[in-house]
C-alpha cells in the first residue's frame, strides 16, 4: 500500500520525522509530498524544503520525497495512492484536519485519510514556532535536524 | 419577527442555503445581509455576491437579500430586527461565534443571536474551501449552485 | 410559533431563566419541558421541579411549564411545535448539544433546534454546581431564585 | 499488516461498520475486538455483541471478530498486531482517544494508533444514543443493521 | 504567600508531583489538599492517599499535605490562603477547571485560581488511567512512585 | 518573586487590567511587557501602547511597564524573572497558550508559565474586537479606559 504524507514542511521538524518514521512501519511506500501552491508564501523555497526532507529521511526504507501543486487528492491519484497520512497535535489541528479529510473524501471517495497522534515530546512543535525561535536566536537543536538548524541560522544571519 | 443572517457569502454555498431555508421556517422575514466592510478583502465583489444570493434564494418566501457595512447591530437596528441568525459547524466556529454574540449583546442589549447547527452533509463546507477547490479545477457541484460554480470557473479560467 | 425548551431543571437556575426570558421574546409560545425519564435519577421530584419552574416563570407572557417522558421530538410533535431551544455555555456543552440536535433532525426532519449563548454572568452556572455548593452550605443566592434556594436548604438540612 | 479495532460495540452501529469497511481497505487483516472488562457494565452480553458484529461483517474480506479482556496493548501483542485503529467523531472523542493512544504507546512502544474520521452522515451516531432512541420507541433503522434493530426491539419490549 | 493545590490524588501521580514541585518554586507554602467529600467514592482511603502524598513530597520545602471536606474556598479561608493552584492537561480539563475557577471566585471573590500546564511527558496521565492499567497488570512505574506502584499491586492482587 | 505579563496590548483592555490587578496580588513585582517584534504589525506604536498601559496601571503597587523584543524567555532572564503570567479566555486561547508555555519551558527550563482565567464579564473581550468596534463608531467605554477610548476615536476620526 502506498500512502501520501502531504504538508508544507517549511522546514521539516522532528515532529514530522516522527510521523514519517511511524507511518513507514505500516505502509509499503510513503510519499512525503511538499505542497508548492504559489498562493501560500513559504519561508524556504521548494528546492530547499525537498533538500532538507531528503537529507532527513535518508535511509528510511520505503520513504520517498516529492513535490506537488494543486489538490492533494489529484496528487494521490497520480501516484496510485488512496491513503493520506496526517499527524495530529491538538484540538485546533483536529478541527481543520477533520474538515480537510471530509472534503477530500467528498472530492475523491476512494481516497481516505488516517491520523497519527504526535508523540508527546513533539506536541508543542510546529514549523512556524521553529522559524520564530530561530529568528530571535533561540536554540532549535531539540526541534530540527542539525542540517535544518544550520539553514535557519544562515537565513537569519544572512 | 424579522431576523438578520449576516455573512460574507464569498460565495454562497449549499451550507448557507440550508441555514437560510431552515431559518425562514420560523421567521416572518429573513434578511440575508452581505457584509461589505472594505477592511476585509473579498474574492467576489459585493454586486456579484448579492447577485448569486438573490438567484439562489429566488422564490424563498420571506427571504430578502441586502448589503451593509459597519457594525452588525447597527444594521439590525436600521431594519428593525432584534435577532441575528448564525450557522454553526464546529468548535472553532463556535468559539468565535460565541464571542461575536456576546459582544453584540454588550453593544446592543436588545439584539440577540440564535445559532443553527449545520446539516451533517454540509459540515465540511466553507466558502474558502470552495474557492480553493475551484482554483485547482476540483468539482464543486455538490457544494454550490450551478450559477455559483459557473462564476468560479469563469474567474479562475479568465 | 411554538417552541420547546427541554431540560432537567434540577433545579432551575438563573441561567435557565435567562434563556427562557430571551427565547420568549421571539416565540409566540415557549413550552418549558421537564424531562422525567426514569432512567436518569434526579435530585428533586418532577413535581418539585415543575413547582419551582412555575413560580420562577410566573408572569412571563407566553411561557408554559410542562413535563414529558420519552423522546423530545415525540413531545414536540404532540404539542405541535417544530422548534427546540437550547442554551449553550461552553465547548463541552456544544459537542453534546450538537449531537443531540443532529440526532433529533435524523429522527424528525421537521423539528429543528436553535441555540442561544448563555449570558456571560451565568456561563459558570449549572444545576449540578448549584446542588454541590448548597450541599456544603455555600451561598447560592446569586445562582437561583430565593424559592429554589430555600428548597435546597431544606433538603440538605432535612 | 494486522490491525486491531477495539471497542465496546454495544451494539455495533453503521458508524462502526463504516470504520471497519474503510480500515479493511488498507489492512491485510482487521481484528474487530470486543472489550469484555467486567468493570464496565454493558447492555448486550459479549455473546450478543459478537453475534451482531459477526453478522454485520459477514463477507468483509480480512475482517475477523474476537473478544478480549485486559489491556488493549496486551491483546495486540497476543495476536501479533502493532496497529490499533480508532474512529473519531468530534473534539470530545479526540481528547480521550488521544490520551488512550499516548498511554498505549507508553505501555507498548511498538504499538501505534491510527485514527479515521467518521463519515459525516454517522458523525451524530453512538451506541448509547441508539440505545436511548430504541428505549423510547424511536426509529433506529438508519443507524444500525436490521438484525441489531430487531434485538433492540426485543430487549425493550421483553 | 500560601497556595492550596486541591485534588483527589487517588493516587498521586508523577503528573501531580510535577505540578507540586513547580508550584512550590513560586509559593512560600503550598498546601496539597486531599478532598474527602464522602459523596464521591474513592479507590484509596483518605489515610492511604495522605500517606502516599506525604511520602512522595517528603523533603520538598514549603510543601505540606492536608485533607479537607466541603467547599474548596472554605478550606482556603480556614488556612489563610487566597490562591488555588491547578494543573491543566487538555481541553476537556480546561473547560471544567475554568468553570470551577469562575464558580470559586463567585463564592469567594478574594480567592483566585492559577493554572500550570502539565509537562508534556505527563500530559497523558491521570489517576484513573493509572488505576485501570494497574488493574490489568500493566507497568505503571513511569507514572507513579515505587511506593504508589506497590500499593496498587497489593490492592489488585489482594 | 518577579513575574512577567507579556503581550501586544494593542490597546490595553479592561480584560488585561483585570489580569494585571489579580496577578499583582500574589507577585512582588509584575512587569507588564509590551512585545515590539517588528515582524508583527501593530495598530498603535510601542510608545502609545506604553503610554496607555502606564496611565491605566498608575498607582498599582508593584506593577511596572516595559517593552521588549525577541524571545519572551530571554526577556524574563534579563529581568531576573522565572514566571510568566498569561490570561485565558477560551479554548482557542488555551491551545495556543499551552503551546507557547510548553515551548518556553523547552527553551528555558527554569521559566514557568501560570494562567489566570479571565473574569466572566471580560470573556468576550480582545484588543482586535475593540479596534473593530471603534472603527465603526461603536461604544467601547465598557471595554477600555476613557484614555484608550479617546485615542481610538482620534485615530479613526483622524
Coordinates of C-alpha atoms in Angstrom, one line a residue, chain D residues 5-106:
Chain D
X5 CA -10.2 -2.2 16.1
X6 CA -11.1 -2.4 19.8
X7 CA -14.4 -1.2 21.2
X8 CA -17.5 -2.0 23.2
X9 CA -19.8 -2.3 20.2
X10 CA -22.8 -2.2 22.5
X11 CA -24.3 -2.5 19.9
X12 CA -22.4 -2.1 16.6
X13 CA -23.7 0.8 14.6
X14 CA -23.4 1.8 10.9
X15 CA -20.7 4.2 12.2
X16 CA -18.6 1.3 13.4
X17 CA -19.2 -0.6 10.2
X18 CA -18.1 2.4 8.1
X19 CA -14.8 2.4 10.0
X20 CA -14.4 -1.4 9.7
X21 CA -15.0 -1.3 5.9
X22 CA -12.6 1.6 5.4
X23 CA -9.9 0.2 7.6
X24 CA -10.2 -3.2 5.9
X25 CA -9.1 -1.5 2.6
X26 CA -5.6 -0.7 3.8
X27 CA -5.0 -3.6 6.2
X28 CA -4.3 -7.3 5.5
X29 CA -6.3 -8.5 8.5
X30 CA -8.5 -6.4 10.7
X31 CA -9.5 -7.9 14.1
X32 CA -12.6 -6.2 15.4
X33 CA -12.1 -6.8 19.2
X34 CA -14.9 -6.6 21.7
X35 CA -13.7 -5.4 25.1
X36 CA -15.2 -7.5 27.9
X37 CA -13.7 -6.0 31.0
X38 CA -16.3 -6.8 33.7
X39 CA -15.8 -3.5 35.5
X40 CA -17.8 -1.7 32.8
X41 CA -21.4 -3.0 32.6
X42 CA -22.7 -3.5 29.1
X43 CA -26.2 -3.5 27.7
X44 CA -25.8 -6.6 25.5
X45 CA -23.8 -9.6 26.6
X46 CA -20.4 -10.4 25.0
X47 CA -22.0 -13.2 23.0
X48 CA -24.8 -11.0 21.7
X49 CA -22.2 -8.3 20.7
X50 CA -20.0 -10.9 18.9
X51 CA -23.1 -12.3 17.2
X52 CA -24.2 -8.9 15.9
X53 CA -20.7 -8.0 14.8
X54 CA -20.2 -11.3 13.0
X55 CA -23.5 -11.0 11.2
X56 CA -22.8 -7.4 10.2
X57 CA -19.3 -8.0 9.0
X58 CA -20.1 -11.3 7.2
X59 CA -18.4 -11.3 3.8
X60 CA -16.0 -8.5 4.5
X61 CA -12.6 -9.8 3.4
X62 CA -9.9 -9.9 6.0
X63 CA -12.2 -8.9 8.9
X64 CA -12.4 -11.2 11.9
X65 CA -14.3 -10.7 15.2
X66 CA -12.9 -11.5 18.6
X67 CA -13.4 -10.7 22.2
X68 CA -10.7 -9.8 24.8
X69 CA -10.3 -8.6 28.3
X70 CA -7.4 -6.7 29.9
X71 CA -5.2 -4.1 28.3
X72 CA -5.6 -3.4 24.6
X73 CA -1.9 -3.5 24.0
X74 CA -1.6 -6.9 25.6
X75 CA -4.3 -8.2 23.2
X76 CA -2.5 -6.6 20.3
X77 CA 0.7 -8.4 21.3
X78 CA -1.2 -11.7 21.7
X79 CA -2.4 -11.5 18.1
X80 CA 0.8 -10.2 16.6
X81 CA -0.5 -6.8 15.7
X82 CA 1.2 -3.4 16.2
X83 CA -1.5 -1.2 14.9
X84 CA -4.7 0.0 16.6
X85 CA -7.5 1.6 14.6
X86 CA -10.0 4.0 16.1
X87 CA -12.8 6.2 14.6
X88 CA -13.0 9.8 15.5
X89 CA -16.2 11.8 15.6
X90 CA -15.7 15.1 17.5
X91 CA -13.5 17.0 19.8
X92 CA -14.5 15.3 23.0
X93 CA -13.8 12.0 21.3
X94 CA -10.5 13.3 20.1
X95 CA -9.2 14.2 23.6
X96 CA -9.9 10.9 25.2
X97 CA -8.8 9.0 22.1
X98 CA -5.6 11.0 22.1
X99 CA -5.0 10.2 25.7
X100 CA -5.6 6.5 25.2
X101 CA -3.2 6.4 22.1
X102 CA -0.4 8.2 24.1
X103 CA -0.9 5.9 27.0
X104 CA -0.8 2.8 24.8
X105 CA 2.5 3.9 23.3
X106 CA 3.8 4.5 26.8

